[in-house]
mmCIF file of C-alpha atoms and ligand atoms in Angstrom:
data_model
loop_
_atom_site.group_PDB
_atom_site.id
_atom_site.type_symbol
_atom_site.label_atom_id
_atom_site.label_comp_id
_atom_site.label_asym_id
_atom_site.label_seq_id
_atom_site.Cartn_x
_atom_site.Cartn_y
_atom_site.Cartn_z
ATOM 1 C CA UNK A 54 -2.554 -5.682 -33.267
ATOM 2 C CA UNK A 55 -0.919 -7.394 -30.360
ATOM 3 C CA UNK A 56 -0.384 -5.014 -27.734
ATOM 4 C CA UNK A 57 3.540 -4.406 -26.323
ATOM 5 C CA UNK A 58 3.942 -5.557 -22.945
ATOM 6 C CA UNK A 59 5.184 -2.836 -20.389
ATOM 7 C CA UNK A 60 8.495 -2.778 -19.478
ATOM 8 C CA UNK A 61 8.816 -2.702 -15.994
ATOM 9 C CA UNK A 62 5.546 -4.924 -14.834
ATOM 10 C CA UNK A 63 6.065 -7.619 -17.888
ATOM 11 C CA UNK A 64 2.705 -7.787 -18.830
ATOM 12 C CA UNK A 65 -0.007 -5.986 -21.346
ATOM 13 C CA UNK A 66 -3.860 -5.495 -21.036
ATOM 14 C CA UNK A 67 -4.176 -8.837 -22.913
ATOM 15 C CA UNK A 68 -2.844 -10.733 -20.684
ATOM 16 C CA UNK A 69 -5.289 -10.328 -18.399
ATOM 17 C CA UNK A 70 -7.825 -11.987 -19.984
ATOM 18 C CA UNK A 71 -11.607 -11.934 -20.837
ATOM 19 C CA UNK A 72 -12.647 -10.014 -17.809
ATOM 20 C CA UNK A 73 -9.768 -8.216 -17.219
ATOM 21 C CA UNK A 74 -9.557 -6.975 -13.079
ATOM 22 C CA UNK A 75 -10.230 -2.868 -12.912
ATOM 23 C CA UNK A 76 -8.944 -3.562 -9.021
ATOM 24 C CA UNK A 77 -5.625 -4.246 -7.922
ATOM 25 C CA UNK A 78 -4.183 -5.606 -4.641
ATOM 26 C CA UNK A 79 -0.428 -3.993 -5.068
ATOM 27 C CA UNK A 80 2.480 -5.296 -1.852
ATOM 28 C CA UNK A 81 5.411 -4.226 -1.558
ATOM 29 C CA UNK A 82 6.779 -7.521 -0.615
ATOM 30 C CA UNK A 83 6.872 -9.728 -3.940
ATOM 31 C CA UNK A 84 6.150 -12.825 -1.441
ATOM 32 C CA UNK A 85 3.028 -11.818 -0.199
ATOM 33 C CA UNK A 86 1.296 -10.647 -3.410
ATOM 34 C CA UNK A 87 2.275 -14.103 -4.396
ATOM 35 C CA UNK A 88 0.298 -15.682 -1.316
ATOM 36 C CA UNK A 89 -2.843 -13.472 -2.057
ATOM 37 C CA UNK A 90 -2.930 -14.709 -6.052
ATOM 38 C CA UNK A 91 -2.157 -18.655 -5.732
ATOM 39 C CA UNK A 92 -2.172 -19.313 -2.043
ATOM 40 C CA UNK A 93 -4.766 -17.269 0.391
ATOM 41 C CA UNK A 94 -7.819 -18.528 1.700
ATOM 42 C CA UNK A 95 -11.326 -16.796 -0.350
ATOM 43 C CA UNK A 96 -8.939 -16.129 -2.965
ATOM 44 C CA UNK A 97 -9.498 -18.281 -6.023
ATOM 45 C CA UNK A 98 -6.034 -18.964 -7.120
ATOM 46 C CA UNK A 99 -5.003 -17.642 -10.652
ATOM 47 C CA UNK A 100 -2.261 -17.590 -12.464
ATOM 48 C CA UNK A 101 1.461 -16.124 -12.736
ATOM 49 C CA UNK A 102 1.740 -13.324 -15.123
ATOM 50 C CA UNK A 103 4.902 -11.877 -14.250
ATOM 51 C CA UNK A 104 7.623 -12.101 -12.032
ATOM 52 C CA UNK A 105 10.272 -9.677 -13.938
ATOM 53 C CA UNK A 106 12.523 -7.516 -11.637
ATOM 54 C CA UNK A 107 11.567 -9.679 -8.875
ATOM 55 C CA UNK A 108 7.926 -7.757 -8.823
ATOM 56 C CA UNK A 109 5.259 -10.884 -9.173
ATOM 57 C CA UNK A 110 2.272 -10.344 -10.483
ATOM 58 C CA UNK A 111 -0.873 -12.526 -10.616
ATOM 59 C CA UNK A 112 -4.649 -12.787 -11.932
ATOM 60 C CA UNK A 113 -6.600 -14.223 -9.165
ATOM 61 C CA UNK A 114 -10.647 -14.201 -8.400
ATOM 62 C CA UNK A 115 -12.501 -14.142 -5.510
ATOM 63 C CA UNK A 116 -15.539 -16.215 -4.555
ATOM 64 C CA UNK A 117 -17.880 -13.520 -5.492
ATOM 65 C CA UNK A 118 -16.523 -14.167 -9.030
ATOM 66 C CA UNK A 119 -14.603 -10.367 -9.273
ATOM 67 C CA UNK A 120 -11.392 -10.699 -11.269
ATOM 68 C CA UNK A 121 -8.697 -9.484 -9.355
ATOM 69 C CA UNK A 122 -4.965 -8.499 -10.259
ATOM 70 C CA UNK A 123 -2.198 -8.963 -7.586
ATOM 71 C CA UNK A 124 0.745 -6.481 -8.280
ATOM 72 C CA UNK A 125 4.065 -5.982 -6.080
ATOM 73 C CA UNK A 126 5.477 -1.755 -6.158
ATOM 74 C CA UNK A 127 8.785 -2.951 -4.015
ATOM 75 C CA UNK A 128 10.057 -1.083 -1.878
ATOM 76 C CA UNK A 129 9.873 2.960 -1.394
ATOM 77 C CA UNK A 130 8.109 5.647 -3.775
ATOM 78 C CA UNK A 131 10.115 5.986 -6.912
ATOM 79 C CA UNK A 132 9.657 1.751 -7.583
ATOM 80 C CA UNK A 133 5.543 2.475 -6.684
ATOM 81 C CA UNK A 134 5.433 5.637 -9.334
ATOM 82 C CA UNK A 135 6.756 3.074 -11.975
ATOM 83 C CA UNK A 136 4.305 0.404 -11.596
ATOM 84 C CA UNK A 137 1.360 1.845 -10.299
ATOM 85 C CA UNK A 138 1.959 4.320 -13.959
ATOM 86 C CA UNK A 139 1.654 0.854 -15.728
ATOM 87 C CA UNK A 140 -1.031 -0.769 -13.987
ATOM 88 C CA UNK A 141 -3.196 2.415 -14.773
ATOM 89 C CA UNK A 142 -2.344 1.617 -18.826
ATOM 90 C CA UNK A 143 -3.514 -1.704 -18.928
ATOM 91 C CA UNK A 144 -7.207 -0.895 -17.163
ATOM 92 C CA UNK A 145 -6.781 -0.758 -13.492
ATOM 93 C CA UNK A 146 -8.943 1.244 -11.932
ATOM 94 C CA UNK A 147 -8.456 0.602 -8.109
ATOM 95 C CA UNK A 148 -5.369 -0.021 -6.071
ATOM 96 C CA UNK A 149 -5.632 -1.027 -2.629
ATOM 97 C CA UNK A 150 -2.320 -1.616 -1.149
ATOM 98 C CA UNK A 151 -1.465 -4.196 1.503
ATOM 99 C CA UNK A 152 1.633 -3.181 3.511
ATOM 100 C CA UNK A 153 3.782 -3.109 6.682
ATOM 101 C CA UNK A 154 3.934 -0.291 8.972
ATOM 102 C CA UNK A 155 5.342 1.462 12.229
ATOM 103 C CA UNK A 156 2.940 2.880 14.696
ATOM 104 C CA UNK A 157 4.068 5.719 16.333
ATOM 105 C CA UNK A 158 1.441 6.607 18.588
ATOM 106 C CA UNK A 159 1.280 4.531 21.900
ATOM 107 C CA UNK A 160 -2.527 3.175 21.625
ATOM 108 C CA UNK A 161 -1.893 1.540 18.223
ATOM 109 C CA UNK A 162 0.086 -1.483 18.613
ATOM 110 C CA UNK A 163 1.752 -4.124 16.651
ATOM 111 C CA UNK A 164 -0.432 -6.631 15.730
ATOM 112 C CA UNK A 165 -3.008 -4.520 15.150
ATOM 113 C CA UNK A 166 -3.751 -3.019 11.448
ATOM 114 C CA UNK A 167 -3.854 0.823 10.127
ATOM 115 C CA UNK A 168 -6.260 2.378 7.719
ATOM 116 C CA UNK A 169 -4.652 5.322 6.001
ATOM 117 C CA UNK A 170 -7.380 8.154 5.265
ATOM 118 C CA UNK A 171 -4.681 10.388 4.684
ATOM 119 C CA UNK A 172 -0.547 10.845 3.961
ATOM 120 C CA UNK A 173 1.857 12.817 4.973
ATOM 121 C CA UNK A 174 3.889 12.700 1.809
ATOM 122 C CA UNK A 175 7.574 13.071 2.355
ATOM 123 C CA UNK A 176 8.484 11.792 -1.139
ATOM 124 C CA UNK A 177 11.010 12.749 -3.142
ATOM 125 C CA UNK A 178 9.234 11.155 -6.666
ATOM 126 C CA UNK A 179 5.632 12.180 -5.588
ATOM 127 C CA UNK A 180 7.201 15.831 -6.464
ATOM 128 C CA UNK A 181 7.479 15.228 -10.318
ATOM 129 C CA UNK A 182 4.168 13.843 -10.024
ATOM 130 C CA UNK A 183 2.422 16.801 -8.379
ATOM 131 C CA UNK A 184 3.926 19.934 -6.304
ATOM 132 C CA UNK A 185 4.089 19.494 -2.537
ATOM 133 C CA UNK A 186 1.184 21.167 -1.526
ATOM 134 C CA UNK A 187 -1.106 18.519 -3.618
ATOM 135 C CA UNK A 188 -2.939 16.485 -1.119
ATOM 136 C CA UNK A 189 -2.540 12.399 -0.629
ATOM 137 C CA UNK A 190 -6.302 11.544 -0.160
ATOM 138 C CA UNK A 191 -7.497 8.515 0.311
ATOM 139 C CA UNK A 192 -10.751 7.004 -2.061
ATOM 140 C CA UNK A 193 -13.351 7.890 0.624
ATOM 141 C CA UNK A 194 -15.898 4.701 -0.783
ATOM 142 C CA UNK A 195 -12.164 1.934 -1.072
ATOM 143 C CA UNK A 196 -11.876 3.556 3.107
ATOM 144 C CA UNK A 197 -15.146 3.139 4.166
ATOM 145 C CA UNK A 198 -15.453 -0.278 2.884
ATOM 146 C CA UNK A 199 -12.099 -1.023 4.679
ATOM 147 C CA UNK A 200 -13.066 0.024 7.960
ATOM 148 C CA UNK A 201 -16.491 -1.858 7.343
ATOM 149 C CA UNK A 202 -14.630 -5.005 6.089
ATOM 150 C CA UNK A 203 -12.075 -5.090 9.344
ATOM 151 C CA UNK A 204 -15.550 -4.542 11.548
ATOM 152 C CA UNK A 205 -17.030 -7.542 10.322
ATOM 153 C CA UNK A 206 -14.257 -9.726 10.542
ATOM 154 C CA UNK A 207 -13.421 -8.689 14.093
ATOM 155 C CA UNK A 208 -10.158 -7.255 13.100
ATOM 156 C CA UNK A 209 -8.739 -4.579 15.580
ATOM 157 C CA UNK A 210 -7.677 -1.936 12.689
ATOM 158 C CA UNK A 211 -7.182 1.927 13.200
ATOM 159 C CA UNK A 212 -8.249 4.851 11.123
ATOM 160 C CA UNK A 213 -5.572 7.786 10.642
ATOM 161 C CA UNK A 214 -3.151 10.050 9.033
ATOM 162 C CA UNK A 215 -0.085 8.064 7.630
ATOM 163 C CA UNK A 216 3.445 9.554 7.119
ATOM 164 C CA UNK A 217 4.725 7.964 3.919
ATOM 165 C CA UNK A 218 8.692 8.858 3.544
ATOM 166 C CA UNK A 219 11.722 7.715 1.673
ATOM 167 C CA UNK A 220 13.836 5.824 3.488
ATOM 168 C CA UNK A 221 13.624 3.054 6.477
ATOM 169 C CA UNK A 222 16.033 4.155 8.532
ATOM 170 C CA UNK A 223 16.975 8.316 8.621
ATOM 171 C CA UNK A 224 13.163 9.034 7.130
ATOM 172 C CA UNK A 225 12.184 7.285 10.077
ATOM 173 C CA UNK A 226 14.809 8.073 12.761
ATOM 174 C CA UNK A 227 16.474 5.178 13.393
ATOM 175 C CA UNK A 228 19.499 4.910 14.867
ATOM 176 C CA UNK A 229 20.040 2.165 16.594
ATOM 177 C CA UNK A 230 19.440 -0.664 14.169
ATOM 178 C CA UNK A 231 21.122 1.414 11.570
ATOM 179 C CA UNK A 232 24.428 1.526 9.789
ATOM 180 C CA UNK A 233 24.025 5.405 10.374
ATOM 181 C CA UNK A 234 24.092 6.917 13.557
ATOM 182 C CA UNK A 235 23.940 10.436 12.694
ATOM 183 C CA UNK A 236 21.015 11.738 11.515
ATOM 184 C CA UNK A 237 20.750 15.210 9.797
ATOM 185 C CA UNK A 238 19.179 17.675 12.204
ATOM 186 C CA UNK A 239 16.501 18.372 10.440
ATOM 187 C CA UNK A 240 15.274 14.769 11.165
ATOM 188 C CA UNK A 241 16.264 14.609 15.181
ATOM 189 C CA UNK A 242 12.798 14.558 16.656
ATOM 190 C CA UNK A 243 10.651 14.087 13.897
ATOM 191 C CA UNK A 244 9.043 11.298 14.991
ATOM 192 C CA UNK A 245 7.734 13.368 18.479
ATOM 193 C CA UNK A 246 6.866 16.006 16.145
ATOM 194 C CA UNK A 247 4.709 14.054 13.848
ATOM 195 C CA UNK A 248 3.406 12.112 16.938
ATOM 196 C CA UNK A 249 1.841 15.533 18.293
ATOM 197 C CA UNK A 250 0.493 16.347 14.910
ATOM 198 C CA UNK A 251 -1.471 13.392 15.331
ATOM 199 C CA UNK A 252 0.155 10.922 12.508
ATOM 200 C CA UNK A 253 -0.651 7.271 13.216
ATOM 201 C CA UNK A 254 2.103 5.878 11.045
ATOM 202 C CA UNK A 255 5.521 5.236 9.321
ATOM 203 C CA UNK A 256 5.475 3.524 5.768
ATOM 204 C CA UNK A 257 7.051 4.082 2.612
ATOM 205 C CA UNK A 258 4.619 3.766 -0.459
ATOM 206 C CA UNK A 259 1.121 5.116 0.015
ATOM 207 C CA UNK A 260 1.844 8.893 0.271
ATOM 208 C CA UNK A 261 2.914 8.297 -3.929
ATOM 209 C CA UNK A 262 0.491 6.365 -4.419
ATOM 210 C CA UNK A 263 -2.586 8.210 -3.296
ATOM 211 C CA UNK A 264 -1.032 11.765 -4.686
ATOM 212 C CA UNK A 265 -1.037 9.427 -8.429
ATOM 213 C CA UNK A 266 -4.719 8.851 -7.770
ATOM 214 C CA UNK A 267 -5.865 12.188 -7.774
ATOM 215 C CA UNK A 268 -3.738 13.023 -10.558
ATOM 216 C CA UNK A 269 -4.631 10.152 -12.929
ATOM 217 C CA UNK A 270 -7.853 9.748 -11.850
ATOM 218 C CA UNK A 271 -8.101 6.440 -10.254
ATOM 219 C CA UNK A 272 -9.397 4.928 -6.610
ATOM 220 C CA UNK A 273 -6.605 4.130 -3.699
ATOM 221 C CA UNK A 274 -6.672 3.033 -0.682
ATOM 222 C CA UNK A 275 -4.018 1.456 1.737
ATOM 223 C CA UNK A 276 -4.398 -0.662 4.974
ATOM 224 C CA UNK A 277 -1.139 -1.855 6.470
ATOM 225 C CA UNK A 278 -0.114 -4.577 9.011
ATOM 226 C CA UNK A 279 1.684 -2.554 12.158
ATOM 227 C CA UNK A 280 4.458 -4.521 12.854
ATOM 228 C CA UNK A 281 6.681 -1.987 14.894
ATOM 229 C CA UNK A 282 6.049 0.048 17.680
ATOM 230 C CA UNK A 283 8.032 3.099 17.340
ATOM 231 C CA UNK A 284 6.776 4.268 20.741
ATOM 232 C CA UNK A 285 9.092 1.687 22.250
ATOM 233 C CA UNK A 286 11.723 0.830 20.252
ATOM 234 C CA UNK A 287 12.886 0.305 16.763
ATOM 235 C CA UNK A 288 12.503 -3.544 15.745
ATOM 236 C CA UNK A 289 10.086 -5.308 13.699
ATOM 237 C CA UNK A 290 8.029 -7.607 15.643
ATOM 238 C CA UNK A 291 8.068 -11.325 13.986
ATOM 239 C CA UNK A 292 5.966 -12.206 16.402
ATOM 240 C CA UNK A 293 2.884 -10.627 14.873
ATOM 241 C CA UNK A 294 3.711 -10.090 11.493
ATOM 242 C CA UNK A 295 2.379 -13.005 9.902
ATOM 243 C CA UNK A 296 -1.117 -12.523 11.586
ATOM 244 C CA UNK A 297 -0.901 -9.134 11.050
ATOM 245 C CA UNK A 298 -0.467 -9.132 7.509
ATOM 246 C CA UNK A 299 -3.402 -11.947 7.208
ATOM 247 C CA UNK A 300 -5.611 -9.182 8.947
ATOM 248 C CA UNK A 301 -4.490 -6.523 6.396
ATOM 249 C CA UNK A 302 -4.836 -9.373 3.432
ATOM 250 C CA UNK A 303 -8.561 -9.776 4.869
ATOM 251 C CA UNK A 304 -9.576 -6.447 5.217
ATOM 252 C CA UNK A 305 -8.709 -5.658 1.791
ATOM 253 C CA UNK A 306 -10.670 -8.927 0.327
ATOM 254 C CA UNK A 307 -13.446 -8.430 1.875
ATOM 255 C CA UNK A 308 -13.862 -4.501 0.884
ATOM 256 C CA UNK A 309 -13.569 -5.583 -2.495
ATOM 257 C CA UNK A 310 -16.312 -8.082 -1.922
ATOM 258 C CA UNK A 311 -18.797 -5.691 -0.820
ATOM 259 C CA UNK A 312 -17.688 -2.684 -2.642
ATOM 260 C CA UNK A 313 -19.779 -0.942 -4.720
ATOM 261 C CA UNK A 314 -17.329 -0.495 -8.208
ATOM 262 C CA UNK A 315 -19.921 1.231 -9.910
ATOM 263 C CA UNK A 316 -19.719 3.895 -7.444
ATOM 264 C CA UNK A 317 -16.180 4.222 -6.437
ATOM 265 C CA UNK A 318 -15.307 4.614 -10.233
ATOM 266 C CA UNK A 319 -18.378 7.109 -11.121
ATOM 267 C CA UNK A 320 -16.596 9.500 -8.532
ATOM 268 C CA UNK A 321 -13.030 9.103 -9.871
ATOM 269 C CA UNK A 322 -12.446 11.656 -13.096
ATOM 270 C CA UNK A 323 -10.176 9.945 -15.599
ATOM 271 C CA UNK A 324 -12.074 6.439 -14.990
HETATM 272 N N1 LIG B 629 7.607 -0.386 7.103
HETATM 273 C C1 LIG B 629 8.109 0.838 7.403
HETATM 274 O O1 LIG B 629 8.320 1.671 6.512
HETATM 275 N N2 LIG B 629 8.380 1.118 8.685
HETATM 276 C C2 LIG B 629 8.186 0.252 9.689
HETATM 277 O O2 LIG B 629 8.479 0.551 10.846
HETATM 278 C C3 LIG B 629 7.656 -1.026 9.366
HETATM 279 C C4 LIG B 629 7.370 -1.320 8.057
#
């Protein structure tokens, strides 16, 4: 029987052919999981499977051969907990995902790209996922190989604790390049706060996303291209976002390319 495909992503296990991918790429940004799939360089370019909602989707390869499935979450936790849930039921296994970021400590700068090994998780939807508490690990073997993959390609990429919350602008104290200038108390100095506790990072996704992994029982990892520095002010910087992301884009290829699936699935219960 044919099977149904899912709602929100627009696509079943069927559709992704033969060899169907058990890793995933997953963006937030619908335009650059489109550049990994059709347009990046090492990437053989696939084919379109879904673009519903706005969240593209693609089956790409790389050289190696290794199928490989290209998936946009959007923006913020509760749009991750939705398709991450569906990528697991048609077969994926692994999720890396390729973001943006804000550094907030002063020796990471934009430009350069952030390894999470662990997340903060200020989420509101991680909670009917898994209480508080529950940690957001990353896959030790998808890290490793990250942090091996930037090495070899010279990319300047940081290790470190990532604090993944709801919103762009409050979540992350902004004020000046927001609509809002008052922000509850509870969030006035947060940023200080989290920089002493030694967090790297604001983002918006991963902290979901790795708490789902050691729920379901699948492999996560996240590097992100740091395109703010939140030491010194609050803007993006377009300068080195494009390179930036490329970096991120690389060091997620090439730990796939080297990675051991074998392994990283034996040690993930629910695989
Ligand atoms: N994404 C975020 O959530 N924050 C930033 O500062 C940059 C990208």
């Amino acid at each position: 029987m044919k099977q149904a495909k899912k709602y929100h992503i627009g696509f079943s296990r069927e559709d992704l052919g033969q060899t169907p991918p058990v890793a995933a790429l997953l963006c937030g940004d619908p335009d650059r999981t489109r550049r990994i799939a059709l347009h990046f360089p090492g990437v053989v370019p696939g084919t379109v499977l879904s673009e519903k909602r706005g969240l593209f989707s693609g089956v790409c390869s790389l050289e190696n051969g290794m199928p490989l499935l290209c998936a946009t979450s959007g923006m913020g936790a509760s749009s991750t907990s939705i398709v991450v849930n569906e990528l697991v039921q048609v077969g994926i296994r692994i999720i890396i995902r390729v973001g943006t970021t804000g550094s907030i400590q002063d020796h990471i700068r934009a430009g350069s790209v952030l390894i999470t090994k662990a997340a903060l998780c200020r989420q509101g939807a991680s909670l009917d996922i898994a209480p508080v508490e529950y940690p957001a690990a990353a896959d030790p073997f998808v890290t490793l190989a990250m942090v091996r993959s930037a090495r070899d390609l010279g990319v300047l990429a940081h290790l470190g604790i990532t604090a993944s919350v709801d919103t762009f602008f409050e979540g992350q104290e902004r004020t000046l390049t927001s609509a809002n200038p008052r922000l509850l108390r509870l969030l006035q100095g947060v940023t200080e706060e989290y920089r002493g506790l030694n967090i790297a990072n604001y983002e918006m996704e991963c902290g979901t996303l790795l708490k789902m992994a050691g729920v379901y029982g699948f492999a996560a990892g996240c590097v992100c291209a740091v395109i703010d520095d939140r030491s010194t002010g609050e803007e993006i910087d377009l300068s080195v976002k494009s390179r930036a992301e490329n970096d991120a884009i690389r060091v997620a290829l090439g730990a796939l390319e080297v990675m051991d699936l074998g392994e990283v699935l034996a040690h993930c219960r629910g695989c």
